[in-house]
Amino acid sequence: MTVKTKLARNEYPRPQFKRKEWINLNGEWEFQFDDANLGEKENWFSNRTLAQKINVPFTYECEASGIGIQEFHPNLWYKRNFSLPKSLIEKRAILHFQASDYKTKVWVDGSFIGEHIGGYSAFSFDITDKLADVEEHVVVVKVEDSQSCHQPRGKQRWMDKNFGCWYVQTTGIWQTVWVEIVPEISIQHVKMTPNIDENSIEMEYFVHVKPEEEILLETTISFHNQLVRKTKIKIDRGHVKASINLLQEIHEWKVHLWSPNNPNLYDVEFTLYKNDEVIDSVKSYFGMRKISIYNGNVLLNNVPLYQKLILDQGYWPESYLTPPSEEALIKDIELMKEMGYNGVRKHQKIEDPLFLYWCDKKGLLVWSEMAAAYEFSDEAVDCFTKEWLDIVQQHYNHPSIVTWVPFNESWGVRNIFQDRKQQQFTEAIYYLTKSIDSMRPVIVNDGWEHTISDIITLHDYESSGKKFLERYRDKDMITNNMIAHNQDKFCMAEGYEYKGQPIIISEFGGVAFATDEGWGYGEQVQSEEAFFDRVESITRAIQETPYVCGYCYTQLTDVQQEVNGFLTETREPKVSLKRINEINGLK
């Protein structure tokens, strides 16, 4: 059987850290369900032809995969052949998975390579030493998933049917699989931290190197093809830091800052030398920007920032969580900006790195939000913490990410209002996140019942602007838990006090047109005028509340049974985008 689909994902999958030698393994794979979990006992990883075909990286639940079966299957097998360069002398072959949900086991040429647990973080294996002496190699993958609420699952349903705001699950490989050819002595990672107050960029180099080797690392920074700085340092250990000053005369302010209006990016190339010969080269980029908090405001580059965000869940009708193409990601970003939004709250999903790349390029602020678990246990704490910290490190260098959001609406910590263990869990995640990234704000429970968030974010689907203004008239009544800000939940968890943090209404709106086939928030409207009457009324009320420094409207598109988007699932506008822009322009 041949997969019948036109969708293909052939783009370079990691534009923040780009090498020349790579092989894309997306496309047609052999595939088989293993509901009885017999595959490992029967050695399916060795010389077995699987029963079906699937179009990777699309999951079997969606049409783009060529299968389109929505019922849950707990064990999946994948298999495909691939070729490598004939000679790997002084080189390594690294097998990458950008995302696979949930427990992924990998064999190459019949040998077990390793496993990874988690559905949203990228992972890789060095397969070099397990490669057989053959022209064509075989990779076999088993993915195990469950309907457990102890694992991070975001908006993936854990029942057999959709319900509320939970949708068809995502099982198995759902982002690009690829092989990267790297030198034995190679640059593994570079952590880049901008410092606009010192006009410098701090580089933390992680290099796979032998201590006795004489290795030099050259960093070449340019802006629009004009050289800014070139430095060269000796690498005598695996972790080296360097600060590079960027002051130069090609710009009137000496340094090009990144912002939504001016998304300036510096290009950088890292080159390793051994005996004056190039042995590794990686291309990347960075943005010079600063996010900070001062007197109840969020500052971008030391200037108050009013955030106009839109909530986006990143689903497509033909491919679900997997973007159907790079062009689809670009279109979404352009539509958001066309409507007058300067940022996006990427809700309950860690998005494809290409999305973050284009947010960096086009200037769209991103709140990066972790997929929630829905039970609190030792297992849930362990699974969540490991994967969240991997994600923070993997996406650290993107200038567009301005806020980390590990928890939403007490999901997975449902008793956080009073439960000290659950409160301490959010504190632990806050401080662990800060230990990796001290520059970005962290919101540890978006919506309500905050513990130690840097920004106090409130969710309120009030449909009347007049009622909203009355409810939020007295800031102290909200922040001191004298009233429930959305008539249901309190701002702060018990034992925690408001300490002057910025306040943002991070969910509101959700207006839907009358339909029998889905839902929105509040009463459904019958006409475009009624739609805009409500949207403008509540948006203006938020804009006129003096202590609120931003908002996030729900939402960009319809998602399956949730039909409260400005756009349909296929990205067709339901209302005038120009008028949405005008409403956002009132502030």
CSV table of C-alpha atoms in Angstrom, one decimal, residues 192-459:
chain,number,residue,atom,x,y,z
A,192,MET,CA,23.6,32.8,23.5
A,193,THR,CA,22.6,35.4,26.0
A,194,PRO,CA,22.1,39.0,24.9
A,195,ASN,CA,23.0,41.9,27.2
A,196,ILE,CA,21.8,45.1,25.6
A,197,ASP,CA,23.0,47.2,28.6
A,198,GLU,CA,26.6,46.1,28.0
A,199,ASN,CA,26.1,46.0,24.2
A,200,SER,CA,27.4,42.4,24.2
A,201,ILE,CA,26.4,38.8,23.6
A,202,GLU,CA,27.6,36.1,25.9
A,203,MET,CA,28.4,32.8,24.3
A,204,GLU,CA,28.6,29.5,26.1
A,205,TYR,CA,30.2,26.9,23.8
A,206,PHE,CA,29.7,23.2,24.4
A,207,VAL,CA,32.2,21.3,22.3
A,208,HIS,CA,32.9,17.6,21.9
A,209,VAL,CA,36.7,17.7,22.2
A,210,LYS,CA,39.6,15.7,23.5
A,211,PRO,CA,41.7,17.7,26.1
A,212,GLU,CA,45.0,17.0,24.3
A,213,GLU,CA,43.8,18.4,21.0
A,214,GLU,CA,44.8,21.9,19.8
A,215,ILE,CA,41.4,23.3,18.8
A,216,LEU,CA,40.4,26.9,18.0
A,217,LEU,CA,36.9,28.1,17.7
A,218,GLU,CA,36.1,31.1,15.5
A,219,THR,CA,32.9,33.1,16.0
A,220,THR,CA,32.0,35.4,13.0
A,221,ILE,CA,29.1,37.8,13.6
A,222,SER,CA,27.6,39.8,10.8
A,223,PHE,CA,24.5,42.0,10.2
A,224,HIS,CA,23.1,42.1,6.7
A,225,ASN,CA,26.3,40.7,5.4
A,226,GLN,CA,28.4,43.4,7.1
A,227,LEU,CA,31.1,42.0,9.4
A,228,VAL,CA,30.5,43.1,13.0
A,229,ARG,CA,33.0,40.9,15.0
A,230,LYS,CA,35.3,38.0,14.5
A,231,THR,CA,36.9,36.3,17.5
A,232,LYS,CA,38.9,33.2,17.9
A,233,ILE,CA,39.5,31.3,21.2
A,234,LYS,CA,41.3,28.1,22.2
A,235,ILE,CA,39.1,25.2,23.2
A,236,ASP,CA,40.8,23.1,25.9
A,237,ARG,CA,37.7,21.7,27.6
A,238,GLY,CA,34.1,20.9,26.8
A,239,HIS,CA,32.5,24.1,28.1
A,240,VAL,CA,33.9,27.6,27.4
A,241,LYS,CA,32.4,31.0,27.9
A,242,ALA,CA,33.1,34.3,26.1
A,243,SER,CA,31.5,37.7,26.0
A,244,ILE,CA,31.6,39.6,22.7
A,245,ASN,CA,31.1,43.3,22.4
A,246,LEU,CA,28.9,44.3,19.4
A,247,LEU,CA,29.5,48.1,19.3
A,248,GLN,CA,30.2,49.1,15.7
A,249,GLU,CA,29.7,52.1,13.4
A,250,ILE,CA,27.3,50.6,10.8
A,251,HIS,CA,24.2,51.8,12.8
A,252,GLU,CA,23.5,55.1,14.4
A,253,TRP,CA,22.8,53.5,17.8
A,254,LYS,CA,25.8,51.1,17.5
A,255,VAL,CA,23.8,48.0,18.2
A,256,HIS,CA,20.7,46.7,16.4
A,257,LEU,CA,18.0,45.7,18.8
A,258,TRP,CA,15.3,43.1,18.2
A,259,SER,CA,11.6,44.1,18.6
A,260,PRO,CA,8.3,43.3,16.9
A,261,ASN,CA,8.5,46.4,14.8
A,262,ASN,CA,12.2,45.9,14.0
A,263,PRO,CA,13.1,42.2,14.2
A,264,ASN,CA,16.8,42.7,13.7
A,265,LEU,CA,18.8,39.5,13.7
A,266,TYR,CA,22.6,39.1,13.7
A,267,ASP,CA,24.0,36.1,11.7
A,268,VAL,CA,26.7,34.1,13.4
A,269,GLU,CA,28.9,31.3,12.2
A,270,PHE,CA,30.9,29.1,14.5
A,271,THR,CA,33.9,27.3,13.0
A,272,LEU,CA,36.2,24.8,14.6
A,273,TYR,CA,39.9,24.6,13.4
A,274,LYS,CA,42.4,21.9,14.0
A,275,ASN,CA,45.9,22.6,12.6
A,276,ASP,CA,44.5,25.5,10.6
A,277,GLU,CA,42.0,23.2,8.9
A,278,VAL,CA,38.2,23.6,9.3
A,279,ILE,CA,36.7,20.6,11.0
A,280,ASP,CA,33.2,21.8,11.9
A,281,SER,CA,31.0,24.7,10.9
A,282,VAL,CA,27.6,25.7,12.2
A,283,LYS,CA,25.4,28.7,11.2
A,284,SER,CA,23.0,30.4,13.6
A,285,TYR,CA,21.6,33.8,14.5
A,286,PHE,CA,20.6,35.8,17.6
A,287,GLY,CA,18.6,38.9,18.5
A,288,MET,CA,19.7,41.6,20.9
A,289,ARG,CA,16.7,42.2,23.1
A,290,LYS,CA,16.0,42.4,26.8
A,291,ILE,CA,12.8,41.5,28.7
A,292,SER,CA,12.5,42.9,32.2
A,293,ILE,CA,9.9,44.0,34.8
A,294,TYR,CA,9.8,47.4,36.4
A,295,ASN,CA,7.0,49.1,38.5
A,296,GLY,CA,4.2,46.8,37.4
A,297,ASN,CA,5.2,46.9,33.7
A,298,VAL,CA,6.9,44.5,31.3
A,299,LEU,CA,9.7,46.2,29.5
A,300,LEU,CA,11.1,45.3,26.1
A,301,ASN,CA,14.6,46.8,25.7
A,302,ASN,CA,14.0,49.0,28.8
A,303,VAL,CA,10.8,50.5,27.3
A,304,PRO,CA,7.2,49.6,28.5
A,305,LEU,CA,5.6,46.9,26.4
A,306,TYR,CA,1.9,46.6,26.0
A,307,GLN,CA,1.4,43.0,24.9
A,308,LYS,CA,-1.5,42.3,22.4
A,309,LEU,CA,-1.4,38.6,22.2
A,310,ILE,CA,-3.7,36.0,20.5
A,311,LEU,CA,-4.1,32.5,21.8
A,312,ASP,CA,-3.1,29.8,19.2
A,313,GLN,CA,-3.4,26.1,19.7
A,314,GLY,CA,-1.5,25.1,16.6
A,315,TYR,CA,-4.0,22.6,15.0
A,316,TRP,CA,-4.7,22.0,11.4
A,317,PRO,CA,-7.7,19.9,10.1
A,318,GLU,CA,-5.6,17.8,7.8
A,319,SER,CA,-2.6,17.3,10.1
A,320,TYR,CA,-3.6,18.1,13.7
A,321,LEU,CA,-0.6,19.1,15.9
A,322,THR,CA,1.9,18.7,13.0
A,323,PRO,CA,2.1,21.8,10.8
A,324,PRO,CA,1.3,20.8,7.2
A,325,SER,CA,4.1,22.9,5.8
A,326,GLU,CA,6.5,25.8,6.6
A,327,GLU,CA,4.2,28.0,4.5
A,328,ALA,CA,1.3,27.2,6.8
A,329,LEU,CA,3.4,28.5,9.8
A,330,ILE,CA,4.3,31.7,7.9
A,331,LYS,CA,0.7,32.3,7.0
A,332,ASP,CA,-0.4,32.0,10.6
A,333,ILE,CA,2.2,34.5,11.8
A,334,GLU,CA,1.3,36.9,9.0
A,335,LEU,CA,-2.4,36.7,9.8
A,336,MET,CA,-1.7,37.4,13.5
A,337,LYS,CA,0.3,40.5,12.6
A,338,GLU,CA,-2.3,41.6,10.0
A,339,MET,CA,-4.9,41.6,12.8
A,340,GLY,CA,-2.7,44.0,14.9
A,341,TYR,CA,-1.3,41.5,17.4
A,342,ASN,CA,2.3,41.8,18.5
A,343,GLY,CA,2.5,38.3,20.0
A,344,VAL,CA,1.1,34.9,20.5
A,345,ARG,CA,0.4,32.7,23.4
A,346,LYS,CA,1.2,29.2,22.0
A,347,HIS,CA,-1.3,27.3,24.1
A,348,GLN,CA,-0.6,23.8,25.5
A,349,LYS,CA,1.9,23.0,22.8
A,350,ILE,CA,5.6,23.2,22.2
A,351,GLU,CA,5.7,24.3,18.5
A,352,ASP,CA,7.8,23.3,15.6
A,353,PRO,CA,11.2,25.1,15.7
A,354,LEU,CA,10.4,26.5,12.3
A,355,PHE,CA,7.5,28.4,13.8
A,356,LEU,CA,9.9,30.0,16.4
A,357,TYR,CA,12.4,30.8,13.6
A,358,TRP,CA,9.7,32.7,11.6
A,359,CYS,CA,8.6,34.5,14.8
A,360,ASP,CA,12.2,35.6,15.2
A,361,LYS,CA,12.4,36.7,11.6
A,362,LYS,CA,9.0,38.5,11.4
A,363,GLY,CA,8.9,39.9,14.9
A,364,LEU,CA,6.2,38.1,16.9
A,365,LEU,CA,6.5,37.8,20.6
A,366,VAL,CA,5.9,34.2,21.9
A,367,TRP,CA,4.7,32.9,25.3
A,368,SER,CA,5.9,29.3,25.3
A,369,GLU,CA,3.5,27.2,27.3
A,370,MET,CA,4.1,23.6,28.4
A,371,ALA,CA,1.5,20.8,27.7
A,372,ALA,CA,-0.2,20.0,31.0
A,373,ALA,CA,-0.6,16.7,32.8
A,374,TYR,CA,-4.0,16.4,34.6
A,375,GLU,CA,-3.1,14.5,37.8
A,376,PHE,CA,-0.6,15.3,40.6
A,377,SER,CA,1.7,12.4,41.6
A,378,ASP,CA,5.4,11.6,41.9
A,379,GLU,CA,5.3,10.2,38.4
A,380,ALA,CA,3.7,13.4,37.0
A,381,VAL,CA,6.3,15.6,38.8
A,382,ASP,CA,9.1,13.5,37.4
A,383,CYS,CA,7.9,13.4,33.8
A,384,PHE,CA,7.0,17.0,33.7
A,385,THR,CA,10.2,18.4,35.3
A,386,LYS,CA,12.6,16.5,33.0
A,387,GLU,CA,10.8,17.4,29.8
A,388,TRP,CA,10.2,21.0,30.7
A,389,LEU,CA,13.8,21.7,31.5
A,390,ASP,CA,14.9,20.1,28.2
A,391,ILE,CA,12.4,22.4,26.4
A,392,VAL,CA,13.7,25.5,28.1
A,393,GLN,CA,17.3,24.7,27.1
A,394,GLN,CA,16.3,23.7,23.6
A,395,HIS,CA,14.5,26.9,22.8
A,396,TYR,CA,16.5,29.3,24.9
A,397,ASN,CA,18.2,31.1,22.0
A,398,HIS,CA,15.0,32.3,20.3
A,399,PRO,CA,14.6,36.1,20.8
A,400,SER,CA,10.9,35.9,20.1
A,401,ILE,CA,10.2,33.8,23.3
A,402,VAL,CA,9.6,36.4,26.0
A,403,THR,CA,7.8,34.4,28.6
A,404,TRP,CA,7.8,30.8,29.9
A,405,VAL,CA,4.4,29.4,31.0
A,406,PRO,CA,4.9,25.9,32.6
A,407,PHE,CA,1.3,25.7,34.1
A,408,ASN,CA,-2.1,26.8,33.0
A,409,GLU,CA,-5.4,27.1,35.0
A,410,SER,CA,-4.2,24.7,37.8
A,411,TRP,CA,-4.2,21.7,35.4
A,412,GLY,CA,-2.1,19.0,36.9
A,413,VAL,CA,-2.1,21.0,40.2
A,414,ARG,CA,-5.9,21.2,40.7
A,415,ASN,CA,-5.6,21.7,44.5
A,416,ILE,CA,-2.9,24.4,44.3
A,417,PHE,CA,-5.1,27.0,46.0
A,418,GLN,CA,-4.5,25.2,49.4
A,419,ASP,CA,-2.2,22.2,48.8
A,420,ARG,CA,1.3,23.0,49.9
A,421,LYS,CA,2.9,20.2,48.0
A,422,GLN,CA,1.4,21.4,44.7
A,423,GLN,CA,2.4,24.9,45.5
A,424,GLN,CA,5.9,23.8,46.2
A,425,PHE,CA,6.0,22.0,42.9
A,426,THR,CA,5.3,25.2,41.0
A,427,GLU,CA,7.9,27.0,43.1
A,428,ALA,CA,10.4,24.3,42.2
A,429,ILE,CA,9.6,24.6,38.5
A,430,TYR,CA,9.9,28.4,38.8
A,431,TYR,CA,13.4,28.3,40.3
A,432,LEU,CA,14.6,25.5,38.1
A,433,THR,CA,13.5,27.5,35.1
A,434,LYS,CA,15.3,30.6,36.5
A,435,SER,CA,18.5,28.6,37.1
A,436,ILE,CA,18.6,28.0,33.3
A,437,ASP,CA,17.1,31.3,32.1
A,438,SER,CA,17.3,34.2,34.5
A,439,MET,CA,16.2,36.8,31.8
A,440,ARG,CA,12.7,35.8,30.9
A,441,PRO,CA,9.5,36.1,33.1
A,442,VAL,CA,8.0,32.8,34.3
A,443,ILE,CA,4.3,32.4,34.9
A,444,VAL,CA,3.7,29.4,37.1
A,445,ASN,CA,-0.1,29.1,36.9
A,446,ASP,CA,-1.6,31.1,34.0
A,447,GLY,CA,-5.1,32.3,34.8
A,448,TRP,CA,-5.6,32.2,38.5
A,449,GLU,CA,-4.3,30.9,41.9
A,450,HIS,CA,-0.7,32.2,41.4
A,451,THR,CA,2.1,31.3,43.7
A,452,ILE,CA,5.3,33.2,42.6
A,453,SER,CA,4.7,34.2,39.0
A,454,ASP,CA,6.6,37.1,37.6
A,455,ILE,CA,3.5,38.3,35.8
A,456,ILE,CA,0.0,37.9,37.3
A,457,THR,CA,-2.2,36.7,34.5
A,458,LEU,CA,-6.0,36.4,34.7
A,459,HIS,CA,-8.5,34.5,32.7
